[in-house]
Amino acid sequence: MTKSIIETINSKIGKLQKNLILLKKVSQEVTKENIKEDMLKYWGIERGIQISIECVIDIANIIISSLGLEKPDTYRETVLLLGKSNILPENFAQNISNMVSFRNILVHDYMKIDEKVIVDILKNHLDDFVKYIHYINKWIEENYYS
């Protein structure tokens, strides 16, 4: 993996971290009862979650491409491949792949988005993104800086 690829990954991590700061801030104010009182804020929350998930996918795709692994058919499989390749713990890859699947609902509106799921992500799953960053940084450190 070249220095420029690592810089690209770090740029995506930086964007994800900025999103998480904003999402964590708004998570303190939002409940399932009030989440739709301000639709602009609600849409911003949805978009923040979507972009955060896309950062996860982008980082996974960059790593897969740089390692010459076969490109998976779905975004969910992309994250699962990081687990199978020992870049992420497999159980964690499985967990975060569920959030990656939720991205399709956000983007394509396959069904009515349940605001309870949005609140659940805000209240209970933002740390999954933090763990993802940790695992990616740890893998890069162990494989490219040791």
mmCIF file with all atom_site columns, C-alpha atoms in Angstrom:
data_model
loop_
_atom_site.group_PDB
_atom_site.id
_atom_site.type_symbol
_atom_site.label_atom_id
_atom_site.label_alt_id
_atom_site.label_comp_id
_atom_site.label_asym_id
_atom_site.label_entity_id
_atom_site.label_seq_id
_atom_site.pdbx_PDB_ins_code
_atom_site.Cartn_x
_atom_site.Cartn_y
_atom_site.Cartn_z
_atom_site.occupancy
_atom_site.B_iso_or_equiv
_atom_site.pdbx_formal_charge
_atom_site.auth_seq_id
_atom_site.auth_comp_id
_atom_site.auth_asym_id
_atom_site.auth_atom_id
_atom_site.pdbx_PDB_model_num
ATOM 1   C CA . MET A 1 1   ? 0.000   0.000   0.000  1.00 0.00 ? 1   MET A CA 1
ATOM 2   C CA . THR A 1 2   ? 1.514   3.300   -1.053 1.00 0.00 ? 2   THR A CA 1
ATOM 3   C CA . LYS A 1 3   ? 1.810   6.438   1.026  1.00 0.00 ? 3   LYS A CA 1
ATOM 4   C CA . SER A 1 4   ? -0.810  8.167   -1.141 1.00 0.00 ? 4   SER A CA 1
ATOM 5   C CA . ILE A 1 5   ? -3.291  5.334   -0.565 1.00 0.00 ? 5   ILE A CA 1
ATOM 6   C CA . ILE A 1 6   ? -2.755  5.604   3.187  1.00 0.00 ? 6   ILE A CA 1
ATOM 7   C CA . GLU A 1 7   ? -3.246  9.383   2.911  1.00 0.00 ? 7   GLU A CA 1
ATOM 8   C CA . THR A 1 8   ? -6.519  8.795   1.048  1.00 0.00 ? 8   THR A CA 1
ATOM 9   C CA . ILE A 1 9   ? -7.686  6.420   3.784  1.00 0.00 ? 9   ILE A CA 1
ATOM 10  C CA . ASN A 1 10  ? -6.693  8.973   6.426  1.00 0.00 ? 10  ASN A CA 1
ATOM 11  C CA . SER A 1 11  ? -8.650  11.654  4.564  1.00 0.00 ? 11  SER A CA 1
ATOM 12  C CA . LYS A 1 12  ? -11.761 9.455   4.621  1.00 0.00 ? 12  LYS A CA 1
ATOM 13  C CA . ILE A 1 13  ? -11.186 8.761   8.320  1.00 0.00 ? 13  ILE A CA 1
ATOM 14  C CA . GLY A 1 14  ? -10.952 12.513  8.933  1.00 0.00 ? 14  GLY A CA 1
ATOM 15  C CA . LYS A 1 15  ? -14.272 13.089  7.171  1.00 0.00 ? 15  LYS A CA 1
ATOM 16  C CA . LEU A 1 16  ? -15.862 10.283  9.177  1.00 0.00 ? 16  LEU A CA 1
ATOM 17  C CA . GLN A 1 17  ? -14.526 11.743  12.436 1.00 0.00 ? 17  GLN A CA 1
ATOM 18  C CA . LYS A 1 18  ? -15.973 15.178  11.593 1.00 0.00 ? 18  LYS A CA 1
ATOM 19  C CA . ASN A 1 19  ? -19.358 13.592  10.878 1.00 0.00 ? 19  ASN A CA 1
ATOM 20  C CA . LEU A 1 20  ? -19.233 11.704  14.169 1.00 0.00 ? 20  LEU A CA 1
ATOM 21  C CA . ILE A 1 21  ? -18.589 14.893  16.137 1.00 0.00 ? 21  ILE A CA 1
ATOM 22  C CA . LEU A 1 22  ? -21.723 16.449  14.655 1.00 0.00 ? 22  LEU A CA 1
ATOM 23  C CA . LEU A 1 23  ? -23.828 13.309  15.005 1.00 0.00 ? 23  LEU A CA 1
ATOM 24  C CA . LYS A 1 24  ? -22.762 12.811  18.632 1.00 0.00 ? 24  LYS A CA 1
ATOM 25  C CA . LYS A 1 25  ? -23.678 16.415  19.395 1.00 0.00 ? 25  LYS A CA 1
ATOM 26  C CA . VAL A 1 26  ? -27.157 16.081  17.889 1.00 0.00 ? 26  VAL A CA 1
ATOM 27  C CA . SER A 1 27  ? -27.650 12.653  19.502 1.00 0.00 ? 27  SER A CA 1
ATOM 28  C CA . GLN A 1 28  ? -27.802 14.341  22.903 1.00 0.00 ? 28  GLN A CA 1
ATOM 29  C CA . GLU A 1 29  ? -30.812 16.408  21.824 1.00 0.00 ? 29  GLU A CA 1
ATOM 30  C CA . VAL A 1 30  ? -32.790 13.857  19.830 1.00 0.00 ? 30  VAL A CA 1
ATOM 31  C CA . THR A 1 31  ? -35.330 11.325  21.045 1.00 0.00 ? 31  THR A CA 1
ATOM 32  C CA . LYS A 1 32  ? -37.727 9.095   19.149 1.00 0.00 ? 32  LYS A CA 1
ATOM 33  C CA . GLU A 1 33  ? -40.480 11.471  20.246 1.00 0.00 ? 33  GLU A CA 1
ATOM 34  C CA . ASN A 1 34  ? -38.893 14.687  18.923 1.00 0.00 ? 34  ASN A CA 1
ATOM 35  C CA . ILE A 1 35  ? -36.740 13.550  16.014 1.00 0.00 ? 35  ILE A CA 1
ATOM 36  C CA . LYS A 1 36  ? -39.186 14.719  13.348 1.00 0.00 ? 36  LYS A CA 1
ATOM 37  C CA . GLU A 1 37  ? -40.111 18.037  14.952 1.00 0.00 ? 37  GLU A CA 1
ATOM 38  C CA . ASP A 1 38  ? -37.442 19.745  12.844 1.00 0.00 ? 38  ASP A CA 1
ATOM 39  C CA . MET A 1 39  ? -37.423 18.059  9.434  1.00 0.00 ? 39  MET A CA 1
ATOM 40  C CA . LEU A 1 40  ? -34.307 19.909  8.257  1.00 0.00 ? 40  LEU A CA 1
ATOM 41  C CA . LYS A 1 41  ? -32.413 18.583  11.271 1.00 0.00 ? 41  LYS A CA 1
ATOM 42  C CA . TYR A 1 42  ? -33.846 15.103  10.670 1.00 0.00 ? 42  TYR A CA 1
ATOM 43  C CA . TRP A 1 43  ? -32.731 15.133  7.046  1.00 0.00 ? 43  TRP A CA 1
ATOM 44  C CA . GLY A 1 44  ? -29.319 16.360  8.172  1.00 0.00 ? 44  GLY A CA 1
ATOM 45  C CA . ILE A 1 45  ? -29.084 13.453  10.588 1.00 0.00 ? 45  ILE A CA 1
ATOM 46  C CA . GLU A 1 46  ? -30.042 10.984  7.856  1.00 0.00 ? 46  GLU A CA 1
ATOM 47  C CA . ARG A 1 47  ? -27.462 12.509  5.521  1.00 0.00 ? 47  ARG A CA 1
ATOM 48  C CA . GLY A 1 48  ? -24.781 12.484  8.224  1.00 0.00 ? 48  GLY A CA 1
ATOM 49  C CA . ILE A 1 49  ? -25.385 8.793   8.868  1.00 0.00 ? 49  ILE A CA 1
ATOM 50  C CA . GLN A 1 50  ? -25.393 8.068   5.127  1.00 0.00 ? 50  GLN A CA 1
ATOM 51  C CA . ILE A 1 51  ? -22.087 9.871   4.544  1.00 0.00 ? 51  ILE A CA 1
ATOM 52  C CA . SER A 1 52  ? -20.551 8.131   7.553  1.00 0.00 ? 52  SER A CA 1
ATOM 53  C CA . ILE A 1 53  ? -21.560 4.743   6.165  1.00 0.00 ? 53  ILE A CA 1
ATOM 54  C CA . GLU A 1 54  ? -20.201 5.722   2.753  1.00 0.00 ? 54  GLU A CA 1
ATOM 55  C CA . CYS A 1 55  ? -16.852 6.587   4.367  1.00 0.00 ? 55  CYS A CA 1
ATOM 56  C CA . VAL A 1 56  ? -16.782 3.062   5.825  1.00 0.00 ? 56  VAL A CA 1
ATOM 57  C CA . ILE A 1 57  ? -17.506 1.612   2.378  1.00 0.00 ? 57  ILE A CA 1
ATOM 58  C CA . ASP A 1 58  ? -14.948 3.846   0.641  1.00 0.00 ? 58  ASP A CA 1
ATOM 59  C CA . ILE A 1 59  ? -12.206 2.869   3.087  1.00 0.00 ? 59  ILE A CA 1
ATOM 60  C CA . ALA A 1 60  ? -13.052 -0.816  2.640  1.00 0.00 ? 60  ALA A CA 1
ATOM 61  C CA . ASN A 1 61  ? -12.984 -0.498  -1.153 1.00 0.00 ? 61  ASN A CA 1
ATOM 62  C CA . ILE A 1 62  ? -9.633  1.317   -1.087 1.00 0.00 ? 62  ILE A CA 1
ATOM 63  C CA . ILE A 1 63  ? -8.103  -1.430  1.044  1.00 0.00 ? 63  ILE A CA 1
ATOM 64  C CA . ILE A 1 64  ? -9.595  -4.219  -1.069 1.00 0.00 ? 64  ILE A CA 1
ATOM 65  C CA . SER A 1 65  ? -8.320  -2.615  -4.265 1.00 0.00 ? 65  SER A CA 1
ATOM 66  C CA . SER A 1 66  ? -4.845  -1.915  -2.867 1.00 0.00 ? 66  SER A CA 1
ATOM 67  C CA . LEU A 1 67  ? -4.497  -5.535  -1.720 1.00 0.00 ? 67  LEU A CA 1
ATOM 68  C CA . GLY A 1 68  ? -5.667  -6.862  -5.081 1.00 0.00 ? 68  GLY A CA 1
ATOM 69  C CA . LEU A 1 69  ? -8.592  -8.721  -3.544 1.00 0.00 ? 69  LEU A CA 1
ATOM 70  C CA . GLU A 1 70  ? -11.589 -9.618  -5.673 1.00 0.00 ? 70  GLU A CA 1
ATOM 71  C CA . LYS A 1 71  ? -14.151 -6.818  -5.574 1.00 0.00 ? 71  LYS A CA 1
ATOM 72  C CA . PRO A 1 72  ? -17.324 -7.958  -3.797 1.00 0.00 ? 72  PRO A CA 1
ATOM 73  C CA . ASP A 1 73  ? -20.743 -7.625  -5.423 1.00 0.00 ? 73  ASP A CA 1
ATOM 74  C CA . THR A 1 74  ? -22.361 -5.612  -2.625 1.00 0.00 ? 74  THR A CA 1
ATOM 75  C CA . TYR A 1 75  ? -21.322 -2.950  -0.152 1.00 0.00 ? 75  TYR A CA 1
ATOM 76  C CA . ARG A 1 76  ? -22.216 -5.306  2.685  1.00 0.00 ? 76  ARG A CA 1
ATOM 77  C CA . GLU A 1 77  ? -19.887 -7.969  1.272  1.00 0.00 ? 77  GLU A CA 1
ATOM 78  C CA . THR A 1 78  ? -17.151 -5.332  1.033  1.00 0.00 ? 78  THR A CA 1
ATOM 79  C CA . VAL A 1 79  ? -17.103 -4.886  4.799  1.00 0.00 ? 79  VAL A CA 1
ATOM 80  C CA . LEU A 1 80  ? -17.490 -8.628  5.410  1.00 0.00 ? 80  LEU A CA 1
ATOM 81  C CA . LEU A 1 81  ? -14.409 -9.220  3.241  1.00 0.00 ? 81  LEU A CA 1
ATOM 82  C CA . LEU A 1 82  ? -12.377 -7.047  5.614  1.00 0.00 ? 82  LEU A CA 1
ATOM 83  C CA . GLY A 1 83  ? -13.397 -9.474  8.349  1.00 0.00 ? 83  GLY A CA 1
ATOM 84  C CA . LYS A 1 84  ? -12.483 -12.523 6.289  1.00 0.00 ? 84  LYS A CA 1
ATOM 85  C CA . SER A 1 85  ? -9.127  -10.883 5.477  1.00 0.00 ? 85  SER A CA 1
ATOM 86  C CA . ASN A 1 86  ? -8.348  -10.280 9.180  1.00 0.00 ? 86  ASN A CA 1
ATOM 87  C CA . ILE A 1 87  ? -8.432  -6.510  8.797  1.00 0.00 ? 87  ILE A CA 1
ATOM 88  C CA . LEU A 1 88  ? -11.490 -6.308  11.045 1.00 0.00 ? 88  LEU A CA 1
ATOM 89  C CA . PRO A 1 89  ? -12.585 -8.864  13.634 1.00 0.00 ? 89  PRO A CA 1
ATOM 90  C CA . GLU A 1 90  ? -15.176 -11.018 11.864 1.00 0.00 ? 90  GLU A CA 1
ATOM 91  C CA . ASN A 1 91  ? -17.903 -10.473 14.464 1.00 0.00 ? 91  ASN A CA 1
ATOM 92  C CA . PHE A 1 92  ? -17.404 -6.707  14.222 1.00 0.00 ? 92  PHE A CA 1
ATOM 93  C CA . ALA A 1 93  ? -17.448 -6.867  10.401 1.00 0.00 ? 93  ALA A CA 1
ATOM 94  C CA . GLN A 1 94  ? -20.777 -8.668  10.656 1.00 0.00 ? 94  GLN A CA 1
ATOM 95  C CA . ASN A 1 95  ? -22.182 -6.004  12.985 1.00 0.00 ? 95  ASN A CA 1
ATOM 96  C CA . ILE A 1 96  ? -21.091 -3.022  10.927 1.00 0.00 ? 96  ILE A CA 1
ATOM 97  C CA . SER A 1 97  ? -22.209 -4.718  7.708  1.00 0.00 ? 97  SER A CA 1
ATOM 98  C CA . ASN A 1 98  ? -25.769 -4.374  9.004  1.00 0.00 ? 98  ASN A CA 1
ATOM 99  C CA . MET A 1 99  ? -25.289 -0.618  9.129  1.00 0.00 ? 99  MET A CA 1
ATOM 100 C CA . VAL A 1 100 ? -23.861 -0.702  5.608  1.00 0.00 ? 100 VAL A CA 1
ATOM 101 C CA . SER A 1 101 ? -27.036 -2.474  4.480  1.00 0.00 ? 101 SER A CA 1
ATOM 102 C CA . PHE A 1 102 ? -29.050 0.349   6.050  1.00 0.00 ? 102 PHE A CA 1
ATOM 103 C CA . ARG A 1 103 ? -27.315 2.761   3.657  1.00 0.00 ? 103 ARG A CA 1
ATOM 104 C CA . ASN A 1 104 ? -29.361 1.341   0.783  1.00 0.00 ? 104 ASN A CA 1
ATOM 105 C CA . ILE A 1 105 ? -32.557 2.181   2.626  1.00 0.00 ? 105 ILE A CA 1
ATOM 106 C CA . LEU A 1 106 ? -31.328 5.727   3.222  1.00 0.00 ? 106 LEU A CA 1
ATOM 107 C CA . VAL A 1 107 ? -30.227 6.267   -0.373 1.00 0.00 ? 107 VAL A CA 1
ATOM 108 C CA . HIS A 1 108 ? -32.917 4.448   -2.314 1.00 0.00 ? 108 HIS A CA 1
ATOM 109 C CA . ASP A 1 109 ? -35.796 4.723   0.169  1.00 0.00 ? 109 ASP A CA 1
ATOM 110 C CA . TYR A 1 110 ? -36.757 1.118   -0.460 1.00 0.00 ? 110 TYR A CA 1
ATOM 111 C CA . MET A 1 111 ? -39.240 1.378   2.364  1.00 0.00 ? 111 MET A CA 1
ATOM 112 C CA . LYS A 1 112 ? -40.332 3.989   4.829  1.00 0.00 ? 112 LYS A CA 1
ATOM 113 C CA . ILE A 1 113 ? -37.372 4.830   7.008  1.00 0.00 ? 113 ILE A CA 1
ATOM 114 C CA . ASP A 1 114 ? -38.237 4.115   10.612 1.00 0.00 ? 114 ASP A CA 1
ATOM 115 C CA . GLU A 1 115 ? -37.101 7.054   12.714 1.00 0.00 ? 115 GLU A CA 1
ATOM 116 C CA . LYS A 1 116 ? -36.609 4.637   15.631 1.00 0.00 ? 116 LYS A CA 1
ATOM 117 C CA . VAL A 1 117 ? -33.746 3.078   13.657 1.00 0.00 ? 117 VAL A CA 1
ATOM 118 C CA . ILE A 1 118 ? -32.190 6.508   13.139 1.00 0.00 ? 118 ILE A CA 1
ATOM 119 C CA . VAL A 1 119 ? -32.459 7.244   16.876 1.00 0.00 ? 119 VAL A CA 1
ATOM 120 C CA . ASP A 1 120 ? -31.023 3.793   17.677 1.00 0.00 ? 120 ASP A CA 1
ATOM 121 C CA . ILE A 1 121 ? -28.004 4.475   15.466 1.00 0.00 ? 121 ILE A CA 1
ATOM 122 C CA . LEU A 1 122 ? -27.506 7.886   17.085 1.00 0.00 ? 122 LEU A CA 1
ATOM 123 C CA . LYS A 1 123 ? -27.834 6.586   20.629 1.00 0.00 ? 123 LYS A CA 1
ATOM 124 C CA . ASN A 1 124 ? -26.264 3.134   20.370 1.00 0.00 ? 124 ASN A CA 1
ATOM 125 C CA . HIS A 1 125 ? -24.139 2.673   17.265 1.00 0.00 ? 125 HIS A CA 1
ATOM 126 C CA . LEU A 1 126 ? -22.002 5.755   16.618 1.00 0.00 ? 126 LEU A CA 1
ATOM 127 C CA . ASP A 1 127 ? -19.241 3.989   18.546 1.00 0.00 ? 127 ASP A CA 1
ATOM 128 C CA . ASP A 1 128 ? -19.252 1.316   15.830 1.00 0.00 ? 128 ASP A CA 1
ATOM 129 C CA . PHE A 1 129 ? -17.757 3.943   13.534 1.00 0.00 ? 129 PHE A CA 1
ATOM 130 C CA . VAL A 1 130 ? -15.137 4.791   16.174 1.00 0.00 ? 130 VAL A CA 1
ATOM 131 C CA . LYS A 1 131 ? -14.255 1.097   16.489 1.00 0.00 ? 131 LYS A CA 1
ATOM 132 C CA . TYR A 1 132 ? -14.027 0.826   12.699 1.00 0.00 ? 132 TYR A CA 1
ATOM 133 C CA . ILE A 1 133 ? -11.541 3.705   12.620 1.00 0.00 ? 133 ILE A CA 1
ATOM 134 C CA . HIS A 1 134 ? -9.562  2.049   15.427 1.00 0.00 ? 134 HIS A CA 1
ATOM 135 C CA . TYR A 1 135 ? -9.375  -1.303  13.638 1.00 0.00 ? 135 TYR A CA 1
ATOM 136 C CA . ILE A 1 136 ? -8.356  0.281   10.326 1.00 0.00 ? 136 ILE A CA 1
ATOM 137 C CA . ASN A 1 137 ? -5.673  2.435   11.973 1.00 0.00 ? 137 ASN A CA 1
ATOM 138 C CA . LYS A 1 138 ? -4.397  -0.561  13.937 1.00 0.00 ? 138 LYS A CA 1
ATOM 139 C CA . TRP A 1 139 ? -4.186  -2.682  10.789 1.00 0.00 ? 139 TRP A CA 1
ATOM 140 C CA . ILE A 1 140 ? -2.319  0.050   8.882  1.00 0.00 ? 140 ILE A CA 1
ATOM 141 C CA . GLU A 1 141 ? 0.050   0.589   11.817 1.00 0.00 ? 141 GLU A CA 1
ATOM 142 C CA . GLU A 1 142 ? 0.811   -3.135  12.163 1.00 0.00 ? 142 GLU A CA 1
ATOM 143 C CA . ASN A 1 143 ? 1.246   -3.760  8.446  1.00 0.00 ? 143 ASN A CA 1
ATOM 144 C CA . TYR A 1 144 ? 2.833   -0.594  7.108  1.00 0.00 ? 144 TYR A CA 1
ATOM 145 C CA . TYR A 1 145 ? 4.590   1.213   9.967  1.00 0.00 ? 145 TYR A CA 1
ATOM 146 C CA . SER A 1 146 ? 6.102   -1.568  12.056 1.00 0.00 ? 146 SER A CA 1
#
